[in-house]
Short mmCIF file of C-alpha atoms in Angstrom, two decimals:
data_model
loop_
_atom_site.label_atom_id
_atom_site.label_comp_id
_atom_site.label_asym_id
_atom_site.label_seq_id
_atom_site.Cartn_x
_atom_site.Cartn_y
_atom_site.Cartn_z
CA UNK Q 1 11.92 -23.40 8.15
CA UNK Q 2 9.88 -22.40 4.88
CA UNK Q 3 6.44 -22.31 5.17
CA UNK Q 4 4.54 -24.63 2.40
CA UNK Q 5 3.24 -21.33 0.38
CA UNK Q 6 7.24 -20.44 -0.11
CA UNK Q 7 7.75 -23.81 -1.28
CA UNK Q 8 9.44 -23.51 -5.33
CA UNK Q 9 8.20 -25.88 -7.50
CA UNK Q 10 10.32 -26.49 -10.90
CA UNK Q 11 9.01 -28.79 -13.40
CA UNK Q 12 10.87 -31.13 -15.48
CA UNK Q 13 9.87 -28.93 -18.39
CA UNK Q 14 12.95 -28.00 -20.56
CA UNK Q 15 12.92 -24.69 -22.04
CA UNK Q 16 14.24 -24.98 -25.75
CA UNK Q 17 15.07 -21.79 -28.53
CA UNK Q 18 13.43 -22.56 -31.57
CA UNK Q 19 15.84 -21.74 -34.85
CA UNK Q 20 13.20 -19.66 -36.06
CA UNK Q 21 13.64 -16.84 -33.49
CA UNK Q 22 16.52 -15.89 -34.65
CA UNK Q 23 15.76 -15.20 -38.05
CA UNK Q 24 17.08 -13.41 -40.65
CA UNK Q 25 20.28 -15.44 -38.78
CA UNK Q 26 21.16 -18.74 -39.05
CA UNK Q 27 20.41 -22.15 -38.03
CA UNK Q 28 24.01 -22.35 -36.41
CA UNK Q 29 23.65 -18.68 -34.69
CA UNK Q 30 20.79 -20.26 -33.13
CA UNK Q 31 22.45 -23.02 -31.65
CA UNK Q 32 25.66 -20.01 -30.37
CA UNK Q 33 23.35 -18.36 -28.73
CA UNK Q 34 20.93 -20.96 -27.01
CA UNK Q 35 24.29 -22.30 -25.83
CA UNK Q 36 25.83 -18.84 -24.64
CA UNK Q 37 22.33 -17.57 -22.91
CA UNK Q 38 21.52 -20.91 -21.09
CA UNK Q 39 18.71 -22.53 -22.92
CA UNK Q 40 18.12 -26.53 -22.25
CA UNK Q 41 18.00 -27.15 -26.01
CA UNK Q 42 16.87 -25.99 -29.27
CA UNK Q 43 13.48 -27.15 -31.77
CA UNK Q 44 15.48 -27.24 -35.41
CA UNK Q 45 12.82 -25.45 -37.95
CA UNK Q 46 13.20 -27.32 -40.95
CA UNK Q 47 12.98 -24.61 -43.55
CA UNK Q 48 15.35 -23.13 -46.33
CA UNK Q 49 18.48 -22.76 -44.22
CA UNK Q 50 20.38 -25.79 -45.86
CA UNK Q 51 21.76 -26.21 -42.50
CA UNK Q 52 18.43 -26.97 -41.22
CA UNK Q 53 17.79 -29.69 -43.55
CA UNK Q 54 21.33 -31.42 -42.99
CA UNK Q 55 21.13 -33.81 -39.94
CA UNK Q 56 24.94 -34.30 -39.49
CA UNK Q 57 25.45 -30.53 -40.00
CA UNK Q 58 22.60 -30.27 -37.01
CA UNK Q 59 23.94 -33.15 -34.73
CA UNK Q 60 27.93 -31.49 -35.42
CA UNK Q 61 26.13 -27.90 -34.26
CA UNK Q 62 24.39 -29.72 -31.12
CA UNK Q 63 28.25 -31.74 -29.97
CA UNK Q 64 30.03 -28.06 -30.54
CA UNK Q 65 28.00 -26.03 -28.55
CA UNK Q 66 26.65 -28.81 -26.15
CA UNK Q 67 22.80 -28.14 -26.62
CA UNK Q 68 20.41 -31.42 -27.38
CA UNK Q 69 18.10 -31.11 -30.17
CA UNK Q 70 14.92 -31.02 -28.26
CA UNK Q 71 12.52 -31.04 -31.18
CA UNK Q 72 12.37 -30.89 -34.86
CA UNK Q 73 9.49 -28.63 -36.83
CA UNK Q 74 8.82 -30.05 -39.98
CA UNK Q 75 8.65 -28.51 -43.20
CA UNK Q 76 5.18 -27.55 -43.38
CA UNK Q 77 5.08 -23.33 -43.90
CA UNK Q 78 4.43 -22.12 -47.51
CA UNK Q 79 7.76 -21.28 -47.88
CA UNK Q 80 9.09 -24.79 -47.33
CA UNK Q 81 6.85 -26.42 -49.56
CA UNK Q 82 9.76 -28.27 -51.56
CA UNK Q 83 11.70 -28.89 -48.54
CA UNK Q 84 12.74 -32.28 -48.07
CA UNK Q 85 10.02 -33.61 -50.93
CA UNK Q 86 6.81 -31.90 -52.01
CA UNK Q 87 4.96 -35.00 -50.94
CA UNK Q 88 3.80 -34.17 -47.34
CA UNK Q 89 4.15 -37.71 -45.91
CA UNK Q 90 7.36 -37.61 -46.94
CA UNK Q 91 8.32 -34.74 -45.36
CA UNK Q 92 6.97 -36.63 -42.35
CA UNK Q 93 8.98 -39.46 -42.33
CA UNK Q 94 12.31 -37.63 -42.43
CA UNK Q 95 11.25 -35.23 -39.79
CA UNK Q 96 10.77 -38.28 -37.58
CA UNK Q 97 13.80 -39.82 -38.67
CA UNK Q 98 16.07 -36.75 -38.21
CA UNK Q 99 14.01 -36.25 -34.85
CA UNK Q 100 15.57 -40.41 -34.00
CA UNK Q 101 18.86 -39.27 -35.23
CA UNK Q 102 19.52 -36.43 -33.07
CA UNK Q 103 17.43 -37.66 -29.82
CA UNK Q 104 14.59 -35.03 -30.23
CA UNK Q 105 11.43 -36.32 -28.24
CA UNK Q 106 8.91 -34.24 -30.59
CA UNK Q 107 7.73 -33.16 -34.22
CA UNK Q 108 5.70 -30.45 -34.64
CA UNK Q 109 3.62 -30.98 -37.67
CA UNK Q 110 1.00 -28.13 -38.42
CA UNK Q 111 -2.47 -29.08 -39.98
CA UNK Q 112 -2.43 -29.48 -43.77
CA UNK Q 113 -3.25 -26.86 -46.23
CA UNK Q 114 -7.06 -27.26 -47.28
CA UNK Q 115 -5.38 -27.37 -51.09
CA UNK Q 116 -3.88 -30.32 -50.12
CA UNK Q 117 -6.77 -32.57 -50.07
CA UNK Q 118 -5.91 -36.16 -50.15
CA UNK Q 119 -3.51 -35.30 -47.32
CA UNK Q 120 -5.87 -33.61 -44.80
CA UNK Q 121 -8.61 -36.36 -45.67
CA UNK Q 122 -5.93 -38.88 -44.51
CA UNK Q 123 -3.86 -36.59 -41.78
CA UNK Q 124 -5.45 -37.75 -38.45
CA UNK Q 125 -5.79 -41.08 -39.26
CA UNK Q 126 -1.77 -41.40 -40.75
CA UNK Q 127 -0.74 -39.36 -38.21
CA UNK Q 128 -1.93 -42.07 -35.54
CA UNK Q 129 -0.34 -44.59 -38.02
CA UNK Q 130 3.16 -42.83 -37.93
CA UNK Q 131 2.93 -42.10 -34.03
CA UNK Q 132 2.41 -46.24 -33.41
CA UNK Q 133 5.96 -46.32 -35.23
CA UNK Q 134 7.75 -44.85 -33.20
CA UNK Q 135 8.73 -43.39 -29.69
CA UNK Q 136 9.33 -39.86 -31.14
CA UNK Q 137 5.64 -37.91 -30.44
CA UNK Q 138 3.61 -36.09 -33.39
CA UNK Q 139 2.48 -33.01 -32.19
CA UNK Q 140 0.03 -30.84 -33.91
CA UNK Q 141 -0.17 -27.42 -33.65
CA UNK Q 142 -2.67 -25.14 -33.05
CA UNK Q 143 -3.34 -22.70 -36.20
CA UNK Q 144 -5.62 -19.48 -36.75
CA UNK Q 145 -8.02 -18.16 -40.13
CA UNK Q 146 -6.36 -16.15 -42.35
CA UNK Q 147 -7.91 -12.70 -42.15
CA UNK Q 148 -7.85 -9.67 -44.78
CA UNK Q 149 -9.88 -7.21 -43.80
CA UNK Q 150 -13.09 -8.34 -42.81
CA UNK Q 151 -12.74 -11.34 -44.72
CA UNK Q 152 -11.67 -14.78 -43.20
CA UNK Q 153 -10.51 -17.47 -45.33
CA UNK Q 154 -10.01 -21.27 -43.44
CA UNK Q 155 -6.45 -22.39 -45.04
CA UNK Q 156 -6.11 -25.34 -42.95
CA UNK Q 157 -8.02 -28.78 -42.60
CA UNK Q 158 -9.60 -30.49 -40.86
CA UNK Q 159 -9.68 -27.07 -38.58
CA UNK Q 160 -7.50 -24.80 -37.60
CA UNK Q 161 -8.45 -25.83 -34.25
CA UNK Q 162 -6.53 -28.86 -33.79
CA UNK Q 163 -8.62 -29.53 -30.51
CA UNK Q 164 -11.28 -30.59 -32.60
CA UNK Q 165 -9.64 -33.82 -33.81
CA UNK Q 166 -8.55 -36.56 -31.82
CA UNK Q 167 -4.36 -36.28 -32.12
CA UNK Q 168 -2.28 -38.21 -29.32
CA UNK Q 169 -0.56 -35.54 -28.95
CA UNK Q 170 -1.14 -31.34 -29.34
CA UNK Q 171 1.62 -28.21 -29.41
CA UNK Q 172 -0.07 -24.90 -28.24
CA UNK Q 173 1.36 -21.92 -30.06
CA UNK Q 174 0.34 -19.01 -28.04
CA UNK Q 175 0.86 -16.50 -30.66
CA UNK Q 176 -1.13 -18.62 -33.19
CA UNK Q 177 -4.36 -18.27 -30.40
CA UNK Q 178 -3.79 -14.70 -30.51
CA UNK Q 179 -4.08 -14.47 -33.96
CA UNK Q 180 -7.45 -16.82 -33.72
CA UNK Q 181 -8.23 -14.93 -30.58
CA UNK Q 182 -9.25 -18.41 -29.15
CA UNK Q 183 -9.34 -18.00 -25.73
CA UNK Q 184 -6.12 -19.95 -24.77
CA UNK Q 185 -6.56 -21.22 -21.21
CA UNK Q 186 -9.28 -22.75 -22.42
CA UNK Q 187 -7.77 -24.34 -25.37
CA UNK Q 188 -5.26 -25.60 -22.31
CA UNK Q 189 -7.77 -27.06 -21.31
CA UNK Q 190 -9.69 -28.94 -23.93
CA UNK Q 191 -5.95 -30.29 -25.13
CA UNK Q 192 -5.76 -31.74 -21.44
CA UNK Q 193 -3.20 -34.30 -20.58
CA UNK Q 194 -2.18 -34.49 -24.43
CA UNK Q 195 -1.02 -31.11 -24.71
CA UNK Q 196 3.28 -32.53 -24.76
CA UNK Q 197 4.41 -29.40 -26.38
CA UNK Q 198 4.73 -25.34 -25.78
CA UNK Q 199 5.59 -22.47 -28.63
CA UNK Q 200 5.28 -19.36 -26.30
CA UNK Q 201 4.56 -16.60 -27.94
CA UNK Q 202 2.74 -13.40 -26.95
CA UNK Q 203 0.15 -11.38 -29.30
CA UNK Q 204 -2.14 -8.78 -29.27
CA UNK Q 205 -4.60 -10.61 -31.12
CA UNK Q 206 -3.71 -8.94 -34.79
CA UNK Q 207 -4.65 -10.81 -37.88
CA UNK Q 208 -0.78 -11.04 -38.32
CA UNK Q 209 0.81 -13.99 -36.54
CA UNK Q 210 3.19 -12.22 -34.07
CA UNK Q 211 5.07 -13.78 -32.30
CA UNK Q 212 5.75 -10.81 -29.96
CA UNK Q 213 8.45 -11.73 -26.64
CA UNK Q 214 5.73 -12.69 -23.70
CA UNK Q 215 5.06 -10.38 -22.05
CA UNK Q 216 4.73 -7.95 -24.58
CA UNK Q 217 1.30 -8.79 -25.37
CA UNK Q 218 -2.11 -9.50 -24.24
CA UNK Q 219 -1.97 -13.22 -24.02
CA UNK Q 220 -1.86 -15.25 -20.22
CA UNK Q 221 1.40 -16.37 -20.77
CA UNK Q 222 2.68 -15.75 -17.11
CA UNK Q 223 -0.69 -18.11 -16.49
CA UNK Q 224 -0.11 -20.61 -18.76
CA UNK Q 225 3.24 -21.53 -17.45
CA UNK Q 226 2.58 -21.34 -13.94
CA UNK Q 227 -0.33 -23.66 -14.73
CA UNK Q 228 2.50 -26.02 -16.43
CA UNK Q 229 4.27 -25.88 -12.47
CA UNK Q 230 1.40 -26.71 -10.76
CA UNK Q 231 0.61 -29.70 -12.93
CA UNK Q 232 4.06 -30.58 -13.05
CA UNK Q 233 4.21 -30.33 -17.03
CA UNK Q 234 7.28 -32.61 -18.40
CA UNK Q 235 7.22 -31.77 -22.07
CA UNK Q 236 9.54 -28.77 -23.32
CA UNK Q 237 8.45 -25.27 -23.73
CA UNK Q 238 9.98 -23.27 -27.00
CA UNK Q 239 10.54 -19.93 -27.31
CA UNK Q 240 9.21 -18.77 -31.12
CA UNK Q 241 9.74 -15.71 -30.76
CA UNK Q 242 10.19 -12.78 -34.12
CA UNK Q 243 13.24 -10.83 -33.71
CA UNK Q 244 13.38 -9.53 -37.30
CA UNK Q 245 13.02 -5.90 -36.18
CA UNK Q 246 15.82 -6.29 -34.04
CA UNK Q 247 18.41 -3.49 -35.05
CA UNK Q 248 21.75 -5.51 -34.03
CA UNK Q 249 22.61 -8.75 -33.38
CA UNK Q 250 22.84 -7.68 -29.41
CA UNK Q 251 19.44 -6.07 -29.94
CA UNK Q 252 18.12 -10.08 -30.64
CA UNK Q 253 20.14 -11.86 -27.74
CA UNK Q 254 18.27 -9.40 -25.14
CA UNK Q 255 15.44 -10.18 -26.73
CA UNK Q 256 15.87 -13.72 -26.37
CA UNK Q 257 17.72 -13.21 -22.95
CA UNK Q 258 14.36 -11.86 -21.56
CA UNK Q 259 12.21 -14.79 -23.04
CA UNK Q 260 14.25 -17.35 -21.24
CA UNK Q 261 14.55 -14.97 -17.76
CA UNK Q 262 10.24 -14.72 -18.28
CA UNK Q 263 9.59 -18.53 -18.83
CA UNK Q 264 12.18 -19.75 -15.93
CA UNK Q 265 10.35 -17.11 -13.81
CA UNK Q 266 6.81 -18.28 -14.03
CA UNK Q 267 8.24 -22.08 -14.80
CA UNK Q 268 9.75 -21.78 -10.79
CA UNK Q 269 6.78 -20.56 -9.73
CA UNK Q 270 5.58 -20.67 -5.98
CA UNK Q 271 2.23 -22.60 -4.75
CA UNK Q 272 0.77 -23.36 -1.77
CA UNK Q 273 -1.21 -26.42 -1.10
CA UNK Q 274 -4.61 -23.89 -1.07
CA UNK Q 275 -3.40 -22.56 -4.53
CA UNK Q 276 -2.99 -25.78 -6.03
CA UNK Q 277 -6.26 -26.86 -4.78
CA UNK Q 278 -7.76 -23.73 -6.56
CA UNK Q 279 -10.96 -24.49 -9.02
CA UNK Q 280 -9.24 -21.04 -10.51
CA UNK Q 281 -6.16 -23.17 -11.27
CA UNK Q 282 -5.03 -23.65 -14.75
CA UNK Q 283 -4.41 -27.62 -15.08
CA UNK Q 284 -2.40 -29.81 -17.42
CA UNK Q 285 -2.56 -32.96 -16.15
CA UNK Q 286 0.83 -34.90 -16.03
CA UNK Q 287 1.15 -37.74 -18.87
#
């Protein structure tokens, strides 16, 4: 009989590919090869793939291949600032609708752009107001200064530091505390029980946003996600990975191969009752 220390314990955590990763590919490739390699779903990045923006073109990709649309990012990089509207709010409203359309549970919205100043003096406040619509969760990512040099300019408000706000809901980016070098367990840990969302990441703490395969980097990625086990985490972890260096198509699927084979590693990962009763014990308490 197995001894309570060799005890597995899986979450209900689904492990999703983001679209981005497999950039300079397409939205559809990304939905081939989450479907070939095994992933639970896919986060759609709404960006300026026209795929990305078309929600039957999505919800035909997701029957095909047989992979739910787990999430949808909505337009909010620099590049996508005319996606779907140049009004932010707008841009909003049709992420959460084409999040109801296709069944996805989440929409990552980042912090806005301290140019956009109506919007970030209204952002917490309408973001509560859009998340009391609706069953679909807003969840706000983590972000990081923008460094040159030794000079730091804050792009996003209210903070880059999204734990400083009161949000019902949070998405960690681990690359994006790299970048910040916050320390990220303990961002974990101030985001608490409304931490419902996971881009993992890895980074050596470069001013560049990474995005390295975990693993590759410096950041506690292996802890992070066996803190998610213990706690029994049930919101989805997403792979945002950069695979633009990537010399071949097979070059990328490895890369992404490995990401999943990582996260289901230290997803399934074994604890004893003394473990789990560890002060030392990352914790996400269950929502």
């Amino acid at each position: 009989m197995a001894e309570a220390r060799d005890v597995v314990r899986i979450p209900d955590a689904k492990v999703a590919l983001s679209t981005a990763s497999v950039y300079p590919e397409s939205t559809a490739t990304a939905f081939e090869i989450a479907a070939r390699l095994g992933y639970d779903g896919v986060e759609v990045m709404v960006w300026t793939d026209p795929v990305s923006q078309d929600i039957e073109a999505l919800r035909r990709l997701s029957d095909y291949h047989r992979i739910p649309v787990l999430a949808v990012h909505a337009p909010c990089l620099l590049i996508t600032q005319r996606v779907w509207s140049t009004d932010p709010w707008t841009k909003l409203q049709r992420a959460r609708a084409a999040a109801e359309k296709l069944g996805a549970s989440t929409v990552v919205v980042h912090p806005p752009f301290r140019w956009q100043r109506q919007y970030a003096r209204d952002f917490v406040d309408g973001i509560w107001r859009m998340a009391n619509e609706t069953d679909v969760r807003f969840a706000v990512e983590n972000m990081y200064p923008w460094r040159y040099r030794d000079r730091e300019m804050l792009a996003y408000a209210p903070d880059w530091d999204v734990t400083k706000e009161d949000y019902r809901h949070f998405t960690i980016d681990l690359s994006h505390a790299s970048t910040s070098r916050t320390d990220t367990l303990r961002m974990v840990e101030r985001m608490g029980d409304r931490l419902g969302h996971v881009h993992l990441a890895d980074g050596r703490g470069s001013a560049k946003d990474e995005h390295l395969v975990p693993g590759r980097g410096d950041q506690p990625c292996a802890e992070v996600l066996e803190g998610l086990a213990r706690s029994g985490f049930d919101g989805h972890v997403v792979i945002e990975v950069n695979t633009r260096r990537a010399m071949s198509s097979a070059e990328r699927e490895a890369d992404l191969a490995e990401a999943l084979a990582f996260t289901r590693l230290h997803l399934a990962s074994a604890s004893s009752p003394s473990s789990l009763s560890s002060p030392s014990s990352l914790r996400v308490p269950r929502r």
